[in-house]
PDB file of C-alpha atoms in Angstrom:
ATOM      1  CA  UNK A1161       0.000   0.000   0.000  1.00 86.00           C
ATOM      2  CA  UNK A1162       2.755   2.431   0.961  1.00 80.00           C
ATOM      3  CA  UNK A1163       4.687   1.542  -2.186  1.00 80.00           C
ATOM      4  CA  UNK A1164       1.625   2.388  -4.250  1.00 86.00           C
ATOM      5  CA  UNK A1165       1.284   5.714  -2.472  1.00 88.00           C
ATOM      6  CA  UNK A1166       4.965   6.393  -3.120  1.00 85.00           C
ATOM      7  CA  UNK A1167       4.440   5.827  -6.853  1.00 88.00           C
ATOM      8  CA  UNK A1168       1.397   8.116  -6.860  1.00 90.00           C
ATOM      9  CA  UNK A1169       3.382  10.803  -5.054  1.00 89.00           C
ATOM     10  CA  UNK A1170       6.273  10.371  -7.496  1.00 90.00           C
ATOM     11  CA  UNK A1171       3.894  10.751 -10.439  1.00 90.00           C
ATOM     12  CA  UNK A1172       2.509  13.943  -8.927  1.00 92.00           C
ATOM     13  CA  UNK A1173       6.058  15.329  -8.574  1.00 89.00           C
ATOM     14  CA  UNK A1174       7.040  14.243 -12.090  1.00 90.00           C
ATOM     15  CA  UNK A1175       9.728  11.813 -10.877  1.00 88.00           C
ATOM     16  CA  UNK A1176      10.818   9.458 -13.658  1.00 87.00           C
ATOM     17  CA  UNK A1177      12.777   7.001 -11.474  1.00 85.00           C
ATOM     18  CA  UNK A1178      11.394   3.479 -11.295  1.00 80.00           C
ATOM     19  CA  UNK A1179      11.989   0.369  -9.233  1.00 78.00           C
ATOM     20  CA  UNK A1180      14.404   0.594  -6.341  1.00 74.00           C
ATOM     21  CA  UNK A1181      15.582   4.064  -7.424  1.00 80.00           C
ATOM     22  CA  UNK A1182      12.283   5.816  -6.663  1.00 84.00           C
ATOM     23  CA  UNK A1183      12.675   5.805  -2.881  1.00 81.00           C
ATOM     24  CA  UNK A1184      16.068   7.526  -2.664  1.00 82.00           C
ATOM     25  CA  UNK A1185      15.166   9.901  -5.495  1.00 87.00           C
ATOM     26  CA  UNK A1186      12.116  11.209  -3.656  1.00 86.00           C
ATOM     27  CA  UNK A1187      13.909  11.300  -0.297  1.00 84.00           C
ATOM     28  CA  UNK A1188      17.011  13.120  -1.518  1.00 85.00           C
ATOM     29  CA  UNK A1189      15.670  15.366  -4.275  1.00 88.00           C
ATOM     30  CA  UNK A1190      12.090  16.235  -3.319  1.00 87.00           C
ATOM     31  CA  UNK A1191      12.150  16.587   0.450  1.00 85.00           C
ATOM     32  CA  UNK A1192      13.751  19.155   2.740  1.00 89.00           C
ATOM     33  CA  UNK A1193      17.271  18.101   3.808  1.00 88.00           C
ATOM     34  CA  UNK A1194      16.208  17.510   7.408  1.00 90.00           C
ATOM     35  CA  UNK A1195      13.362  15.189   6.384  1.00 85.00           C
ATOM     36  CA  UNK A1196      15.596  13.432   3.827  1.00 84.00           C
ATOM     37  CA  UNK A1197      18.200  12.648   6.505  1.00 87.00           C
ATOM     38  CA  UNK A1198      15.527  11.263   8.846  1.00 87.00           C
ATOM     39  CA  UNK A1199      14.072   9.245   5.942  1.00 82.00           C
ATOM     40  CA  UNK A1200      17.436   7.652   5.084  1.00 80.00           C
ATOM     41  CA  UNK A1201      18.302   6.960   8.749  1.00 84.00           C
ATOM     42  CA  UNK A1202      14.894   5.305   9.211  1.00 81.00           C
ATOM     43  CA  UNK A1203      15.476   3.155   6.124  1.00 77.00           C
ATOM     44  CA  UNK A1204      18.893   2.040   7.340  1.00 78.00           C
ATOM     45  CA  UNK A1205      17.627   1.362  10.860  1.00 80.00           C
ATOM     46  CA  UNK A1206      14.844  -0.785   9.406  1.00 76.00           C
ATOM     47  CA  UNK A1207      17.296  -2.856   7.347  1.00 71.00           C
ATOM     48  CA  UNK A1208      19.840  -3.748  10.046  1.00 73.00           C
ATOM     49  CA  UNK A1209      17.458  -5.720  12.312  1.00 75.00           C
ATOM     50  CA  UNK A1210      16.271  -7.702   9.298  1.00 74.00           C
ATOM     51  CA  UNK A1211      19.796  -8.673   8.278  1.00 76.00           C
ATOM     52  CA  UNK A1212      20.804  -9.345  11.883  1.00 78.00           C
ATOM     53  CA  UNK A1213      17.756 -11.528  12.486  1.00 83.00           C
ATOM     54  CA  UNK A1214      18.357 -13.458   9.267  1.00 83.00           C
ATOM     55  CA  UNK A1215      22.021 -14.096  10.074  1.00 86.00           C
ATOM     56  CA  UNK A1216      21.150 -15.156  13.635  1.00 88.00           C
ATOM     57  CA  UNK A1217      18.416 -17.506  12.414  1.00 88.00           C
ATOM     58  CA  UNK A1218      20.715 -19.043   9.808  1.00 88.00           C
ATOM     59  CA  UNK A1219      23.462 -19.488  12.401  1.00 90.00           C
ATOM     60  CA  UNK A1220      21.128 -21.171  14.881  1.00 90.00           C
ATOM     61  CA  UNK A1221      19.591 -23.426  12.252  1.00 89.00           C
ATOM     62  CA  UNK A1222      22.954 -24.448  10.816  1.00 90.00           C
ATOM     63  CA  UNK A1223      24.525 -25.108  14.217  1.00 90.00           C
ATOM     64  CA  UNK A1224      21.570 -27.017  15.676  1.00 88.00           C
ATOM     65  CA  UNK A1225      20.144 -28.837  12.661  1.00 88.00           C
ATOM     66  CA  UNK A1226      23.120 -29.336  10.344  1.00 88.00           C
ATOM     67  CA  UNK A1227      26.110 -29.515  12.689  1.00 89.00           C
ATOM     68  CA  UNK A1228      24.125 -30.903  15.625  1.00 88.00           C
ATOM     69  CA  UNK A1229      26.340 -29.234  18.214  1.00 89.00           C
ATOM     70  CA  UNK A1230      23.819 -29.873  20.998  1.00 85.00           C
ATOM     71  CA  UNK A1231      23.800 -33.601  20.248  1.00 86.00           C
ATOM     72  CA  UNK A1232      27.585 -33.925  20.538  1.00 85.00           C
ATOM     73  CA  UNK A1233      28.432 -34.866  24.120  1.00 85.00           C
ATOM     74  CA  UNK A1234      32.175 -34.291  23.633  1.00 86.00           C
ATOM     75  CA  UNK A1235      31.845 -30.547  22.987  1.00 86.00           C
ATOM     76  CA  UNK A1236      32.271 -28.187  25.914  1.00 88.00           C
ATOM     77  CA  UNK A1237      30.319 -24.935  26.167  1.00 88.00           C
ATOM     78  CA  UNK A1238      33.423 -23.014  25.113  1.00 91.00           C
ATOM     79  CA  UNK A1239      33.855 -25.190  22.012  1.00 91.00           C
ATOM     80  CA  UNK A1240      30.179 -24.801  21.093  1.00 90.00           C
ATOM     81  CA  UNK A1241      30.461 -21.031  21.475  1.00 92.00           C
ATOM     82  CA  UNK A1242      33.561 -20.973  19.270  1.00 94.00           C
ATOM     83  CA  UNK A1243      31.758 -22.988  16.576  1.00 93.00           C
ATOM     84  CA  UNK A1244      28.698 -20.696  16.738  1.00 92.00           C
ATOM     85  CA  UNK A1245      30.870 -17.595  16.439  1.00 94.00           C
ATOM     86  CA  UNK A1246      32.718 -18.968  13.422  1.00 95.00           C
ATOM     87  CA  UNK A1247      29.461 -19.984  11.731  1.00 94.00           C
ATOM     88  CA  UNK A1248      27.975 -16.551  12.468  1.00 93.00           C
ATOM     89  CA  UNK A1249      31.021 -14.807  10.994  1.00 94.00           C
ATOM     90  CA  UNK A1250      30.844 -17.103   7.953  1.00 94.00           C
ATOM     91  CA  UNK A1251      27.189 -16.226   7.327  1.00 91.00           C
ATOM     92  CA  UNK A1252      27.980 -12.523   7.745  1.00 90.00           C
ATOM     93  CA  UNK A1253      30.697 -12.883   5.084  1.00 93.00           C
ATOM     94  CA  UNK A1254      28.270 -14.743   2.805  1.00 91.00           C
ATOM     95  CA  UNK A1255      25.739 -11.911   3.227  1.00 86.00           C
ATOM     96  CA  UNK A1256      28.448  -9.374   2.369  1.00 87.00           C
ATOM     97  CA  UNK A1257      29.351 -11.418  -0.695  1.00 91.00           C
ATOM     98  CA  UNK A1258      25.729 -11.419  -1.851  1.00 83.00           C
ATOM     99  CA  UNK A1259      25.476  -7.659  -1.328  1.00 79.00           C
ATOM    100  CA  UNK A1260      28.595  -7.186  -3.444  1.00 85.00           C
ATOM    101  CA  UNK A1261      27.222  -9.520  -6.148  1.00 84.00           C
ATOM    102  CA  UNK A1262      23.921  -7.602  -6.227  1.00 76.00           C
ATOM    103  CA  UNK A1263      25.880  -4.357  -6.485  1.00 77.00           C
ATOM    104  CA  UNK A1264      27.940  -5.837  -9.337  1.00 82.00           C
ATOM    105  CA  UNK A1265      24.838  -7.108 -11.162  1.00 77.00           C
ATOM    106  CA  UNK A1266      23.311  -3.617 -10.796  1.00 71.00           C
ATOM    107  CA  UNK A1267      19.812  -4.719 -11.764  1.00 65.00           C
ATOM    108  CA  UNK A1268      17.447  -1.719 -11.685  1.00 64.00           C
ATOM    109  CA  UNK A1269      14.892  -3.693  -9.685  1.00 67.00           C
ATOM    110  CA  UNK A1270      16.444  -6.143  -7.237  1.00 66.00           C
ATOM    111  CA  UNK A1271      13.011  -7.054  -5.911  1.00 67.00           C
ATOM    112  CA  UNK A1272      12.085  -8.440  -9.330  1.00 73.00           C
ATOM    113  CA  UNK A1273      15.290 -10.474  -9.411  1.00 70.00           C
ATOM    114  CA  UNK A1274      14.670 -11.833  -5.911  1.00 71.00           C
ATOM    115  CA  UNK A1275      11.120 -12.824  -6.829  1.00 73.00           C
ATOM    116  CA  UNK A1276      12.435 -14.594  -9.928  1.00 78.00           C
ATOM    117  CA  UNK A1277      14.968 -16.526  -7.829  1.00 75.00           C
ATOM    118  CA  UNK A1278      12.258 -17.345  -5.273  1.00 76.00           C
ATOM    119  CA  UNK A1279      10.077 -18.724  -8.079  1.00 78.00           C
ATOM    120  CA  UNK A1280      12.843 -21.179  -9.006  1.00 81.00           C
ATOM    121  CA  UNK A1281      13.366 -22.318  -5.401  1.00 80.00           C
ATOM    122  CA  UNK A1282       9.736 -22.464  -4.252  1.00 81.00           C
ATOM    123  CA  UNK A1283       8.922 -25.825  -5.843  1.00 82.00           C
ATOM    124  CA  UNK A1284      11.944 -27.697  -4.462  1.00 83.00           C
ATOM    125  CA  UNK A1285      11.346 -26.186  -1.021  1.00 83.00           C
ATOM    126  CA  UNK A1286       7.755 -27.387  -1.043  1.00 86.00           C
ATOM    127  CA  UNK A1287       8.990 -30.808  -2.147  1.00 86.00           C
ATOM    128  CA  UNK A1288      11.486 -30.953   0.722  1.00 87.00           C
ATOM    129  CA  UNK A1289       8.832 -29.823   3.180  1.00 88.00           C
ATOM    130  CA  UNK A1290       6.418 -32.485   1.947  1.00 90.00           C
ATOM    131  CA  UNK A1291       9.150 -35.124   2.067  1.00 90.00           C
ATOM    132  CA  UNK A1292       9.948 -34.181   5.675  1.00 89.00           C
ATOM    133  CA  UNK A1293       6.296 -34.231   6.748  1.00 91.00           C
ATOM    134  CA  UNK A1294       5.331 -37.475   5.025  1.00 93.00           C
ATOM    135  CA  UNK A1295       8.431 -39.594   5.736  1.00 89.00           C
ATOM    136  CA  UNK A1296      10.580 -40.466   8.727  1.00 83.00           C
ATOM    137  CA  UNK A1297      13.842 -39.653   6.929  1.00 77.00           C
TER     138      UNK A1297
END
């Protein structure tokens, strides 16, 4: 809904930017500097918790489900913490790599690209989910 309102506002102002470029164009070129700074800070502050939560969730899932560090009786708490920290740092580096790849690709609408990728992965994910629900493996 807010994205639609943003496009309507952009049309009223005569902004020709499309896709992911419309938000910063309106914030930086068509708002007072004070409001533009608050707008950009709010955008950044909204993005960091999302990335942090995703990295934390991936770390927990990988450590618990894939590595099974809680099921290993020979690992001390210090060793488990060291493994978790290394996995967390690895996922942070992977996220940075993806950000750099998206910057290199420089697609005008990254949301469209992400939806296209999601369309390719949705079927296999549903298949894996169904396999996990219907079998004991």
